[in-house]
Short mmCIF file of C-alpha atoms in Angstrom, two decimals:
data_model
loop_
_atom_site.label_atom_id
_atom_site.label_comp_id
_atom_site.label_asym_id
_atom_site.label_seq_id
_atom_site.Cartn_x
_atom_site.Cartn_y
_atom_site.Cartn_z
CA UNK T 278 -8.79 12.71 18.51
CA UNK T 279 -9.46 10.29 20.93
CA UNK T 280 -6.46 8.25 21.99
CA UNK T 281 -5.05 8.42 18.60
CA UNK T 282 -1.93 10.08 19.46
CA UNK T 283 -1.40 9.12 22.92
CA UNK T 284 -1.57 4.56 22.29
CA UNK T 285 0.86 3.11 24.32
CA UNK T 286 -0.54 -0.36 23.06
CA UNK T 287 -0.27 -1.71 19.65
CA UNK T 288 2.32 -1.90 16.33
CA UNK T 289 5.85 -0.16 17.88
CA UNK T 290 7.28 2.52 15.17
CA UNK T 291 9.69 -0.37 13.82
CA UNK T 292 6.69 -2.35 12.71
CA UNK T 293 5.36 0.60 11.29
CA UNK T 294 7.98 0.82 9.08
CA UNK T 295 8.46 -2.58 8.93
CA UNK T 296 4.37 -3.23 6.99
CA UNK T 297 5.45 -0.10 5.05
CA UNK T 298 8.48 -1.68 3.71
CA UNK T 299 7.16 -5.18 3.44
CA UNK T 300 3.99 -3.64 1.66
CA UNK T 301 6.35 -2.22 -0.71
CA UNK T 302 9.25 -4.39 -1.42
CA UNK T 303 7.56 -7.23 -3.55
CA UNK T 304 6.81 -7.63 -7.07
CA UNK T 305 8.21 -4.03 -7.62
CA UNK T 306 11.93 -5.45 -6.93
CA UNK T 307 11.69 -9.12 -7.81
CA UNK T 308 9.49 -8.95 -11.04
CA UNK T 309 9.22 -5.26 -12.33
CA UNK T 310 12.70 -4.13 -11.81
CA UNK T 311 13.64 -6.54 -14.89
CA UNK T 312 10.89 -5.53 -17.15
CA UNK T 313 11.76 -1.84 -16.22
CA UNK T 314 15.43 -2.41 -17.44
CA UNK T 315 14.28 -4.23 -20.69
CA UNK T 316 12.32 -0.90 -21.48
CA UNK T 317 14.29 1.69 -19.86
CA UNK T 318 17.87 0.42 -19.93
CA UNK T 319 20.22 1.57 -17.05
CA UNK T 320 17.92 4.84 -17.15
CA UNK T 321 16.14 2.44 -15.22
CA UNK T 322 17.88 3.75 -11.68
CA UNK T 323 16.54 7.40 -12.92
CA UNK T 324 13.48 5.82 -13.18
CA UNK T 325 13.15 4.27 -9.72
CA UNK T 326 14.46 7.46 -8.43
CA UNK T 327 12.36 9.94 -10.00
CA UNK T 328 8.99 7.88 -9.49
CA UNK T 329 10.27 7.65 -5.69
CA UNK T 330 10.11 11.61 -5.74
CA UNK T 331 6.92 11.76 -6.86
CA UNK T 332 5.65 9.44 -4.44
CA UNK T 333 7.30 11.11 -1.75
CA UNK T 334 5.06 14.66 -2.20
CA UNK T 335 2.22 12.63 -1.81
CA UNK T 336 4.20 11.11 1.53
CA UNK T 337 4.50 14.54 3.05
CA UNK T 338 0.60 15.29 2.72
CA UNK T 339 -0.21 11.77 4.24
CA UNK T 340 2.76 12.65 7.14
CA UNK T 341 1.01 16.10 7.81
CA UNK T 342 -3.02 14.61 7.80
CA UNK T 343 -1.51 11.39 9.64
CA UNK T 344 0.34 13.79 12.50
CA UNK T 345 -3.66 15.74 13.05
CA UNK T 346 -5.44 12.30 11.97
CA UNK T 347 -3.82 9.89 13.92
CA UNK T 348 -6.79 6.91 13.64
CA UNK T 349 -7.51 4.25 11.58
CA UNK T 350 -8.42 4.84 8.21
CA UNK T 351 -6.05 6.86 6.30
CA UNK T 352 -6.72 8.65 3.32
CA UNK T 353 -10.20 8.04 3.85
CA UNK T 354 -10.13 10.11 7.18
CA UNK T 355 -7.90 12.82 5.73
CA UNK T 356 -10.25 13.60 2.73
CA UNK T 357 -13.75 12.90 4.86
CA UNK T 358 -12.98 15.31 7.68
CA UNK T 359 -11.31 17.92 5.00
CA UNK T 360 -13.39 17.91 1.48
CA UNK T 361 -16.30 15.96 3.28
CA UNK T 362 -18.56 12.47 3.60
CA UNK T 363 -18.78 11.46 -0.44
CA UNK T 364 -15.28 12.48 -1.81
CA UNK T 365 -13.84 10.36 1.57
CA UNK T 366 -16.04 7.29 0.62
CA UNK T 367 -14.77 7.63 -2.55
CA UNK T 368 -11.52 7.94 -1.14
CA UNK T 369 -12.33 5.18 0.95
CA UNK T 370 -13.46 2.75 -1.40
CA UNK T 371 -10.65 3.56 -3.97
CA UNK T 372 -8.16 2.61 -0.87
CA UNK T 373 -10.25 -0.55 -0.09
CA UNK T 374 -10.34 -1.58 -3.58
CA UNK T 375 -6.80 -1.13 -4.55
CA UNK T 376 -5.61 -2.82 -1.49
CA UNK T 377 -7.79 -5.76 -2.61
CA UNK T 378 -6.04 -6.12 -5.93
CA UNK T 379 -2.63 -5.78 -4.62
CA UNK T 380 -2.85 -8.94 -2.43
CA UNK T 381 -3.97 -10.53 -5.32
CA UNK T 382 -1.21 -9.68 -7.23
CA UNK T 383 1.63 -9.96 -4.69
CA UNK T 384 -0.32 -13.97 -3.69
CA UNK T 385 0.10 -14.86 -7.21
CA UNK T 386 3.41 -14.01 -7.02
CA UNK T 387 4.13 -16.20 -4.02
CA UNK T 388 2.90 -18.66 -6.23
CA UNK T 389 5.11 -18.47 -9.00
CA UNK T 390 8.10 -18.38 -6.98
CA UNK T 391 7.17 -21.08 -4.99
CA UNK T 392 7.22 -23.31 -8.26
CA UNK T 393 10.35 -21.92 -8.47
CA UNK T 394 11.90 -22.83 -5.70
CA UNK T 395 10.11 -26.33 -5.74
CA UNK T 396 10.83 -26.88 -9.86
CA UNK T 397 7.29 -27.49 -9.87
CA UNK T 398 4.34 -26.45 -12.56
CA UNK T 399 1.31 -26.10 -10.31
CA UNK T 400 -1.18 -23.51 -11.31
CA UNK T 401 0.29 -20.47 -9.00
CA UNK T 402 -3.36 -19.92 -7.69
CA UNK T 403 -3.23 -23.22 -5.66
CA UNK T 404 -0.33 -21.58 -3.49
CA UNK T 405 -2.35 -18.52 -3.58
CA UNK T 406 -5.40 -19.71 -2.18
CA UNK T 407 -4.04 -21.70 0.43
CA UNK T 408 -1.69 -18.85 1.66
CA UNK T 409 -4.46 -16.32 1.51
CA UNK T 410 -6.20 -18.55 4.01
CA UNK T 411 -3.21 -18.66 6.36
CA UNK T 412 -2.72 -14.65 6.51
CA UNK T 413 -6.44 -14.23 7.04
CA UNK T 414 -6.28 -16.70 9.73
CA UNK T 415 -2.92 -14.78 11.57
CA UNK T 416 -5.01 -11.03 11.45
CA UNK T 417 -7.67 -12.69 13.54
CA UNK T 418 -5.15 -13.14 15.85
CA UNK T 419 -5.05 -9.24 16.16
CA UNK T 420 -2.70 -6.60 14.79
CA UNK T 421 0.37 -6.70 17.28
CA UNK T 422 0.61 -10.63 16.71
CA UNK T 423 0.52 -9.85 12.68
CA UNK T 424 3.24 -7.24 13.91
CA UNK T 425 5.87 -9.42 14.87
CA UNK T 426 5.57 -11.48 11.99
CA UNK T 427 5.36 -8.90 9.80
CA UNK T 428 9.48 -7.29 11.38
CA UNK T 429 10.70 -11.12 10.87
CA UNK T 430 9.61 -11.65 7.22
CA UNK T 431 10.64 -7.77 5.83
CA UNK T 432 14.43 -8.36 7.85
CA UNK T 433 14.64 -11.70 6.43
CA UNK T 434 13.82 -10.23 3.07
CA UNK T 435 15.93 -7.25 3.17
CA UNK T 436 18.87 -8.99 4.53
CA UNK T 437 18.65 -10.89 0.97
CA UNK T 438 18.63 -7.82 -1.03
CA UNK T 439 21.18 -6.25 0.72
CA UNK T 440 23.18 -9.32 0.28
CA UNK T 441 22.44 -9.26 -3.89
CA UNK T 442 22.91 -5.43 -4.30
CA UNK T 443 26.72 -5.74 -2.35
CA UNK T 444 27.72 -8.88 -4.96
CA UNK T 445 26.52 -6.49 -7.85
CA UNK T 446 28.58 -3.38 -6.64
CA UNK T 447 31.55 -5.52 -6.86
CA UNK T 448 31.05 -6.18 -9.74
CA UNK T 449 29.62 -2.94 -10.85
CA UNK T 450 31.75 -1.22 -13.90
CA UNK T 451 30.96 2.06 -15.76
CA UNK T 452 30.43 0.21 -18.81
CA UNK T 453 27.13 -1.54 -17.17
CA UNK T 454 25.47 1.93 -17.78
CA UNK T 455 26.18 2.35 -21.36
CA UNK T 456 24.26 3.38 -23.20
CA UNK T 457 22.38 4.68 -20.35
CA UNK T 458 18.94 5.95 -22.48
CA UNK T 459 18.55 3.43 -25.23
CA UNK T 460 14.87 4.15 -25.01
CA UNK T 461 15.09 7.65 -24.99
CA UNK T 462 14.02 10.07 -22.51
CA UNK T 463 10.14 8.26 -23.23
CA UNK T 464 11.68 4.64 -22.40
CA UNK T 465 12.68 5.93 -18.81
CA UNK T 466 9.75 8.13 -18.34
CA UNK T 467 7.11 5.33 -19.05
CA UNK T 468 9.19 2.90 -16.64
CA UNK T 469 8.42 5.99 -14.33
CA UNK T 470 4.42 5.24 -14.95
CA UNK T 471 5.11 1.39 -14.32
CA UNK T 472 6.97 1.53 -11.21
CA UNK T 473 4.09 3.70 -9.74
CA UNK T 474 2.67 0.60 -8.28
CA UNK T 475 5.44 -0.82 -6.77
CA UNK T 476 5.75 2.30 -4.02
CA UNK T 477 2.10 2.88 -3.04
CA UNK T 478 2.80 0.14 -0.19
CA UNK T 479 3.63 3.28 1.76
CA UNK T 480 0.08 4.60 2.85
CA UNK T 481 -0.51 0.94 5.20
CA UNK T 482 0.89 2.60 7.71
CA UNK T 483 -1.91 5.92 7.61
CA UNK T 484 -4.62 3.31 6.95
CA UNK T 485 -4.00 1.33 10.07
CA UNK T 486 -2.75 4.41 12.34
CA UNK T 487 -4.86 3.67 15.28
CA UNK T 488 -3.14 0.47 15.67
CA UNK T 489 0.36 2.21 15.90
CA UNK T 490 2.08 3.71 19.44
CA UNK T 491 2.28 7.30 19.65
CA UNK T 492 0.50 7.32 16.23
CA UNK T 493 0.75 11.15 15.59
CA UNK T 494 4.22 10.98 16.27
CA UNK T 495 5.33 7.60 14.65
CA UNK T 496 2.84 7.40 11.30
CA UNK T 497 4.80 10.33 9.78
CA UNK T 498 8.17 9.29 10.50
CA UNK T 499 7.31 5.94 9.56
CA UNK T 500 5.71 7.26 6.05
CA UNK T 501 8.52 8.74 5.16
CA UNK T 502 11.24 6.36 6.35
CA UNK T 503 9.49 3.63 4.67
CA UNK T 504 9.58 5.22 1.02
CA UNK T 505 13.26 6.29 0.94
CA UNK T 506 14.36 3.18 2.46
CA UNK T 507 12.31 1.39 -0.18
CA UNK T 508 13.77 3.64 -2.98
CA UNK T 509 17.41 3.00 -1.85
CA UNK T 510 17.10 -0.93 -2.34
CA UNK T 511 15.24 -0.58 -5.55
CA UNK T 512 17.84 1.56 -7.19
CA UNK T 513 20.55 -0.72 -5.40
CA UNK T 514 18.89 -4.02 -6.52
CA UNK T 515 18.78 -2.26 -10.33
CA UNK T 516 22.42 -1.83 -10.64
CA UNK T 517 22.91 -5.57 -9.31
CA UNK T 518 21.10 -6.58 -12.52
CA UNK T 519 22.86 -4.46 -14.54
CA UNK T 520 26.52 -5.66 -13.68
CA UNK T 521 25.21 -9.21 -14.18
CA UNK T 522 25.11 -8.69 -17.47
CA UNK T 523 22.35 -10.67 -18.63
CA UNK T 524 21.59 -11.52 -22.19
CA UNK T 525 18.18 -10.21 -21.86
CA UNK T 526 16.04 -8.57 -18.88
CA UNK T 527 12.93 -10.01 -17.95
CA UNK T 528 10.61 -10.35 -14.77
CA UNK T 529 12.77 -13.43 -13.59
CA UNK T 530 15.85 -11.26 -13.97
CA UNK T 531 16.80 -11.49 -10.30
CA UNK T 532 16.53 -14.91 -9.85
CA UNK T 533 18.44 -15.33 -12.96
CA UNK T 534 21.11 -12.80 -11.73
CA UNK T 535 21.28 -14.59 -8.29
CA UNK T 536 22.32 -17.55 -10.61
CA UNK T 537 25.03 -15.62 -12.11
CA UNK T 538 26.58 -14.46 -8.51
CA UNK T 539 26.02 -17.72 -6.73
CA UNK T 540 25.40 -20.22 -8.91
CA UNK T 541 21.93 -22.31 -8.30
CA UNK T 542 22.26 -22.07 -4.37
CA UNK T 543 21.58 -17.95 -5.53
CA UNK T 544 18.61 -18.77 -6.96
CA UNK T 545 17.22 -20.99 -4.13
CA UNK T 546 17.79 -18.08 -1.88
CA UNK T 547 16.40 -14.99 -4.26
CA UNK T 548 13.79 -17.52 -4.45
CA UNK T 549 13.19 -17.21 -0.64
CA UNK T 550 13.33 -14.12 -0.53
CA UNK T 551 10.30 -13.46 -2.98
CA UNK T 552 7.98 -15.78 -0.52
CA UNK T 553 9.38 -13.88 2.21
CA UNK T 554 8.60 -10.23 -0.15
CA UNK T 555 5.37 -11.23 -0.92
CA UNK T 556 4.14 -13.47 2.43
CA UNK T 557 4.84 -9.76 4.38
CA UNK T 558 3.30 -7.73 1.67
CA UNK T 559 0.14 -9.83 1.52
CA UNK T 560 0.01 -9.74 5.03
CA UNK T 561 0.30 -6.12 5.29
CA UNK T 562 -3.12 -5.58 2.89
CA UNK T 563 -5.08 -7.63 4.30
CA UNK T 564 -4.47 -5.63 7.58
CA UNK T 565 -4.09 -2.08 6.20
CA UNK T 566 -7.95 -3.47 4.31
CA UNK T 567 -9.79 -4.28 7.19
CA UNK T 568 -9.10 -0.90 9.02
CA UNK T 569 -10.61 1.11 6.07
CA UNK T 570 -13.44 -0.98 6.36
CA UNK T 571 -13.99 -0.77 10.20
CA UNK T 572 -13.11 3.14 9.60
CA UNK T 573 -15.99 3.39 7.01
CA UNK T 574 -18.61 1.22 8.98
CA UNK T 575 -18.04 3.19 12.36
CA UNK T 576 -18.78 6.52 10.07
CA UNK T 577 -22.08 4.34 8.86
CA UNK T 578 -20.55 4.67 5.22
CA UNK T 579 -20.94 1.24 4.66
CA UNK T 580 -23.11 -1.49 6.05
CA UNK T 581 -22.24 -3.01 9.54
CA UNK T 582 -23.01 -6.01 8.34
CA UNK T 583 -19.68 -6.26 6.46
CA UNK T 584 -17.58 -4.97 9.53
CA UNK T 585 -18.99 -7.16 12.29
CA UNK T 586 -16.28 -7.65 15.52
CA UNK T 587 -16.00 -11.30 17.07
CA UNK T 588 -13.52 -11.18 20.06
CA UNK T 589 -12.12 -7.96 19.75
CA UNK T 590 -11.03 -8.47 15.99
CA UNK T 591 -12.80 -7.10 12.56
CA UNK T 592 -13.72 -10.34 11.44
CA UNK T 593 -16.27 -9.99 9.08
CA UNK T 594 -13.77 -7.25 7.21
CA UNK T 595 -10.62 -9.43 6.99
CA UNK T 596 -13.56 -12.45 5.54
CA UNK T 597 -14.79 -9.85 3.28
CA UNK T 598 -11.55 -8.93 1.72
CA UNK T 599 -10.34 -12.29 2.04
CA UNK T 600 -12.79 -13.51 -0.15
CA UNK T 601 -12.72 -10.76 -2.40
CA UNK T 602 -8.92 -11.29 -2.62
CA UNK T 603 -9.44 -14.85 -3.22
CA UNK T 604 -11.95 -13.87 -6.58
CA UNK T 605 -9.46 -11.76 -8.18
CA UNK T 606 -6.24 -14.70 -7.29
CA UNK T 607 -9.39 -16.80 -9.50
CA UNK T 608 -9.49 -14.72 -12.23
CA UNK T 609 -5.32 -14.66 -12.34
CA UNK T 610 -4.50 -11.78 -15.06
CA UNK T 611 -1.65 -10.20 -13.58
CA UNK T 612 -0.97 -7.18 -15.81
CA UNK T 613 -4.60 -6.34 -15.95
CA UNK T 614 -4.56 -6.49 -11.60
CA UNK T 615 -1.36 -4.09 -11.74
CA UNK T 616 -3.35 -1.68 -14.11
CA UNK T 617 -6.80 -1.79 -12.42
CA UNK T 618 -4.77 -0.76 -9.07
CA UNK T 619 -2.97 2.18 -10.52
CA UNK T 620 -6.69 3.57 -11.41
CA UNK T 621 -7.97 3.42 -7.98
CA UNK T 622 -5.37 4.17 -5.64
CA UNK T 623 -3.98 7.36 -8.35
CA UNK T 624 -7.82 8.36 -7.27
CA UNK T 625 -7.48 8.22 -3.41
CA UNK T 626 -3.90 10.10 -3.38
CA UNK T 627 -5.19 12.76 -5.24
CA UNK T 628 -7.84 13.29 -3.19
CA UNK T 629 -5.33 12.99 -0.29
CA UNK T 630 -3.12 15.32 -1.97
CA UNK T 631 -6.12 17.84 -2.36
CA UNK T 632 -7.08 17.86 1.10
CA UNK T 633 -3.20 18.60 2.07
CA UNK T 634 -3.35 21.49 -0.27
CA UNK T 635 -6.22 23.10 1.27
CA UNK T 636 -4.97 22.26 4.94
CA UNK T 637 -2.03 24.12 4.29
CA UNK T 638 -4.02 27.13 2.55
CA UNK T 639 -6.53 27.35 5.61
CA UNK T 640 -4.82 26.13 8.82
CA UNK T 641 -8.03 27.40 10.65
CA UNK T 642 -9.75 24.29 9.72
CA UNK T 643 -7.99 22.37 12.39
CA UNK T 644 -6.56 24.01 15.66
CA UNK T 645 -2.65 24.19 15.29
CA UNK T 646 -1.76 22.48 18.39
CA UNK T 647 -2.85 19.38 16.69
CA UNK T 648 -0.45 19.34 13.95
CA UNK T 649 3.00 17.81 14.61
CA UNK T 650 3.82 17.42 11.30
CA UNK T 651 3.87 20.71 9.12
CA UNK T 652 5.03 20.43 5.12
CA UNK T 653 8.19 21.94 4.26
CA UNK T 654 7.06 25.17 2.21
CA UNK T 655 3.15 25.50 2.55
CA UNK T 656 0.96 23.88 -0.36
CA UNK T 657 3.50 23.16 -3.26
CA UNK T 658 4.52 19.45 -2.39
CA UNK T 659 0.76 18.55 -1.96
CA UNK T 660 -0.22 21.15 -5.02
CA UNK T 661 2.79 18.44 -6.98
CA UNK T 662 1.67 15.34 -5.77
CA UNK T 663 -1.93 16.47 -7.09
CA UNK T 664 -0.28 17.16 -10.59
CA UNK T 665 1.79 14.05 -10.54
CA UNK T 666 -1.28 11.95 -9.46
CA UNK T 667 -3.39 13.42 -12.35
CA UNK T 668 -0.30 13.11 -14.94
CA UNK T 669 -0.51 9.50 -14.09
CA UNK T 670 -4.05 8.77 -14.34
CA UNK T 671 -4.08 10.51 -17.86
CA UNK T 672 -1.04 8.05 -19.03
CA UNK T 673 -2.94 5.57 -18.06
CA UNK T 674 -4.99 3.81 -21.35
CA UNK T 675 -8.35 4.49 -21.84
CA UNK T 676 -10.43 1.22 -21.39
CA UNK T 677 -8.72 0.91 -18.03
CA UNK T 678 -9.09 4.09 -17.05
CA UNK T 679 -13.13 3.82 -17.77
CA UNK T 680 -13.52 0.64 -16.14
CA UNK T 681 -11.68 2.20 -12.42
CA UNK T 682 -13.93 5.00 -12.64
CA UNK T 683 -16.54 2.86 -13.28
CA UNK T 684 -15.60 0.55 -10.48
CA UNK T 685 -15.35 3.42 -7.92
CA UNK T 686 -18.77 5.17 -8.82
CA UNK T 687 -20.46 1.47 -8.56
CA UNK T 688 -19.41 1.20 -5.14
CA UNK T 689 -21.59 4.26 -4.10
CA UNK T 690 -24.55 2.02 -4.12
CA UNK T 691 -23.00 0.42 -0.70
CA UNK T 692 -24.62 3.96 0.45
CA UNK T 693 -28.08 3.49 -0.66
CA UNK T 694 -27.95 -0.60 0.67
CA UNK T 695 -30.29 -1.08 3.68
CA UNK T 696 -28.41 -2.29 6.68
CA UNK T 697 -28.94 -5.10 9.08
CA UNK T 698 -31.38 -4.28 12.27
CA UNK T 699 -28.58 -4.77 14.62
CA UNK T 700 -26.10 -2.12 13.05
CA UNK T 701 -26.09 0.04 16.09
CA UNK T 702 -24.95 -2.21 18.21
CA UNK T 703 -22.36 -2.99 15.50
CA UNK T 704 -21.43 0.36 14.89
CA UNK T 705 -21.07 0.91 19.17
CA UNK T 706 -18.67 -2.17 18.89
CA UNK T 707 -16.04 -0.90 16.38
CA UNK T 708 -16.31 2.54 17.47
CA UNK T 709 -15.07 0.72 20.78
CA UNK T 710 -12.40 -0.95 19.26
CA UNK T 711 -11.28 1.87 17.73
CA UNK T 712 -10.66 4.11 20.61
CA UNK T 713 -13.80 6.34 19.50
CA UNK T 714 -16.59 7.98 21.25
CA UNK T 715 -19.88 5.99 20.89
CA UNK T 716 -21.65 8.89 19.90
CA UNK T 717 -20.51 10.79 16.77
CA UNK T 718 -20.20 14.05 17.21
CA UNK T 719 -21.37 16.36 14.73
CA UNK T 720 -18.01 17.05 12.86
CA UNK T 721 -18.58 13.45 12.28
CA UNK T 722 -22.09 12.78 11.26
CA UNK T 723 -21.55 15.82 8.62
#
């Protein structure tokens, strides 16, 4: 592929990791790791652990596709160029909309905790908004510029977690776990199910792979680095709750555990570390977004129109999901947002996970001096994280279920809608941007 593997420009392998980590570390620690406790008990750190697992098989079949794939785009790519044009829209769109709802979520939490930290009672959607407006407004300044912010705010963040999780293993004692299943083996297995969306952060780094140095190279290492870093401060941050000793667990648990360590000046700083949690993860959507989007538009998937470039930057994507983002922040139902996003992205994975699976079945489908990146024992992690994809969706309840399916088979229409008379010239311009040929070859117009 064109470039892909060879960038010298763009995100270093240190922000790679750095918008996979920040994409990840957000409401996952600082609201779900409470609720998962309250259900699951100390079974809770099995829970983190064994959901981390999972999500790493399908982090080895995004490593492998990333290391031949090395562009823009992600799972879409991977499952266009290996099962074909519709299952990578769908794909695609899946990615696109589950990105969407995640900075909706992770904005209204930056609103909460910024009442918090304030000991104010605004509506959390004012923050929201306004914040949504200032992230959209850094990405036009390009991706290396959203970079640099994006290493300051996950170190600033992590350096607070770190900071909690040492104070709790001081305090740690064996009693803390005890009883360590008090919801039975189903208590810990449905926290499992809940923490699913709390790790998905990890894929940014695929989706935006043409912006990354040495992309075949660095988007696999960073994949992987990302998730087990993530699942060592997770389980860390878990135990830190549980030798505080609450009363009861909750999704202000760590801000109330701060409390109990430091006293009020704790709290101010947990506090800070949530806007810092979910300023990067925000940040890292709307990026990760507006790739899959250019991606999709350059493969004439979806209508220019909605991928326009002004000055070198995808404008017209980071307005679109910007403004999409900002509907959802509206409508402000946060458990509904973290349920709708399981749907769609559970859909995109496995599709990623199938493609893996029949890369490693029939290597002859790409030449093997592409791949940099080959999967520890053939097709059983991506034939797993298949199976653990589908075991999710089917845990999943019903009405939700329906409506994600629905949402992704609506989107086909974007196929059928008639484009604007310029979209040649449009498509030319982000093929440009992305390192591409202007002129699809026939691989690509399949």
């Amino acid at each position: 592929m064109p470039g892909g593997a060879t960038r010298t420009e763009g995100l270093s392998l240190s922000a790679a990791i750095a918008f996979a980590v920040g994409n990840m570390i957000g409401a996952g620690v600082f609201v779900l790791s409470g609720l998962i406790i309250a259900i699951a008990g100390p079974s809770a750190v099995i829970s983190y652990l064994l959901c981390g697992l999972v999500v790493a098989f399908s982090g080895l079949s995004y490593a492998a596709l990333a290391s031949i794939y090395p562009e823009d785009g992600g799972g879409y790519l991977y499952v266009r160029h290996i099962l074909g044009s519709y299952p990578g829209f769908l794909a695609g769109f899946a990615m696109y909309v589950s990105i969407t709802i995640a900075t909706a979520f992770v904005l209204l939490g930056f609103g909460i905790y910024v009442n918090l930290l304030a000991g104010t009672d605004l509506d959390p959607r004012y923050a929201a908004l306004a914040t949504l407006v200032l992230l959209a407004a850094l990405n036009f300044r390009g991706a290396a510029e959203a970079g640099r912010v994006e290493v300051g705010l996950v170190a600033a963040k992590i350096a607070i977690l770190v900071g909690l999780i040492l104070v709790g293993l001081a305090h740690v004692q064996a009693s803390d776990f005890s009883p360590f299943l008090p919801g039975g083996v189903s208590g810990m297995l449905q926290g499992v199910t809940m923490i699913f969306f709390a790790y998905i952060g990890f894929q940014v780094v695929a989706m935006m792979g043409g912006e990354v140095k040495s992309s075949a190279r660095n988007v696999p290492i960073a994949t992987l680095a990302s998730i087990g870093i993530v699942a060592l401060i997770y389980v860390g941050v878990v135990i830190a709750l549980l030798a505080a000793r609450l009363p009861s667990y909750g999704g202000e648990s760590v801000f109330d555990a701060s409390v109990v360590y430091l006293g009020p000046a704790g709290g101010v700083v947990v506090a800070l570390a949530a806007l810092f949690s979910t300023l990067s993860a925000a940040n890292a959507n709307i990026l990760g977004a507006s790739r899959i989007i250019l991606e999709m538009a350059s493969e004439e998937q979806i209508p220019g129109r909605f991928a326009r470039v002004r000055n070198g930057q995808p404008a017209s994507s980071i307005l679109l999901g910007a403004g999409l983002t900002a509907i959802l922040i509206l409508a402000g139902n946060l458990s509904f947002i973290v349920e709708l996003t399981n749907v769609t992205i559970l859909a995109a994975m496995l599709l990623v996970n199938v493609s893996a699976f029949i890369l490693a079945r029939r290597r002859t489908l790409v030449s093997s001096e592409k791949s940099l990146f080959v999967i520890p024992f053939g097709p059983l992690f991506p034939l797993l994280g298949a199976a653990s994809c589908a075991a999710m969706l089917v845990t999943l309840a019903p009405m939700v279920l329906g409506l994600g399916i629905a949402i992704l088979l609506a989107g086909s229409i974007l196929l059928l809608i008639e484009d604007v008379p310029e979209r040649e010239l449009i498509v030319r311009e982000i093929r440009l941007l992305l390192r591409r040929p202007v002129e699809r070859d026939s691989e690509d117009a399949a």
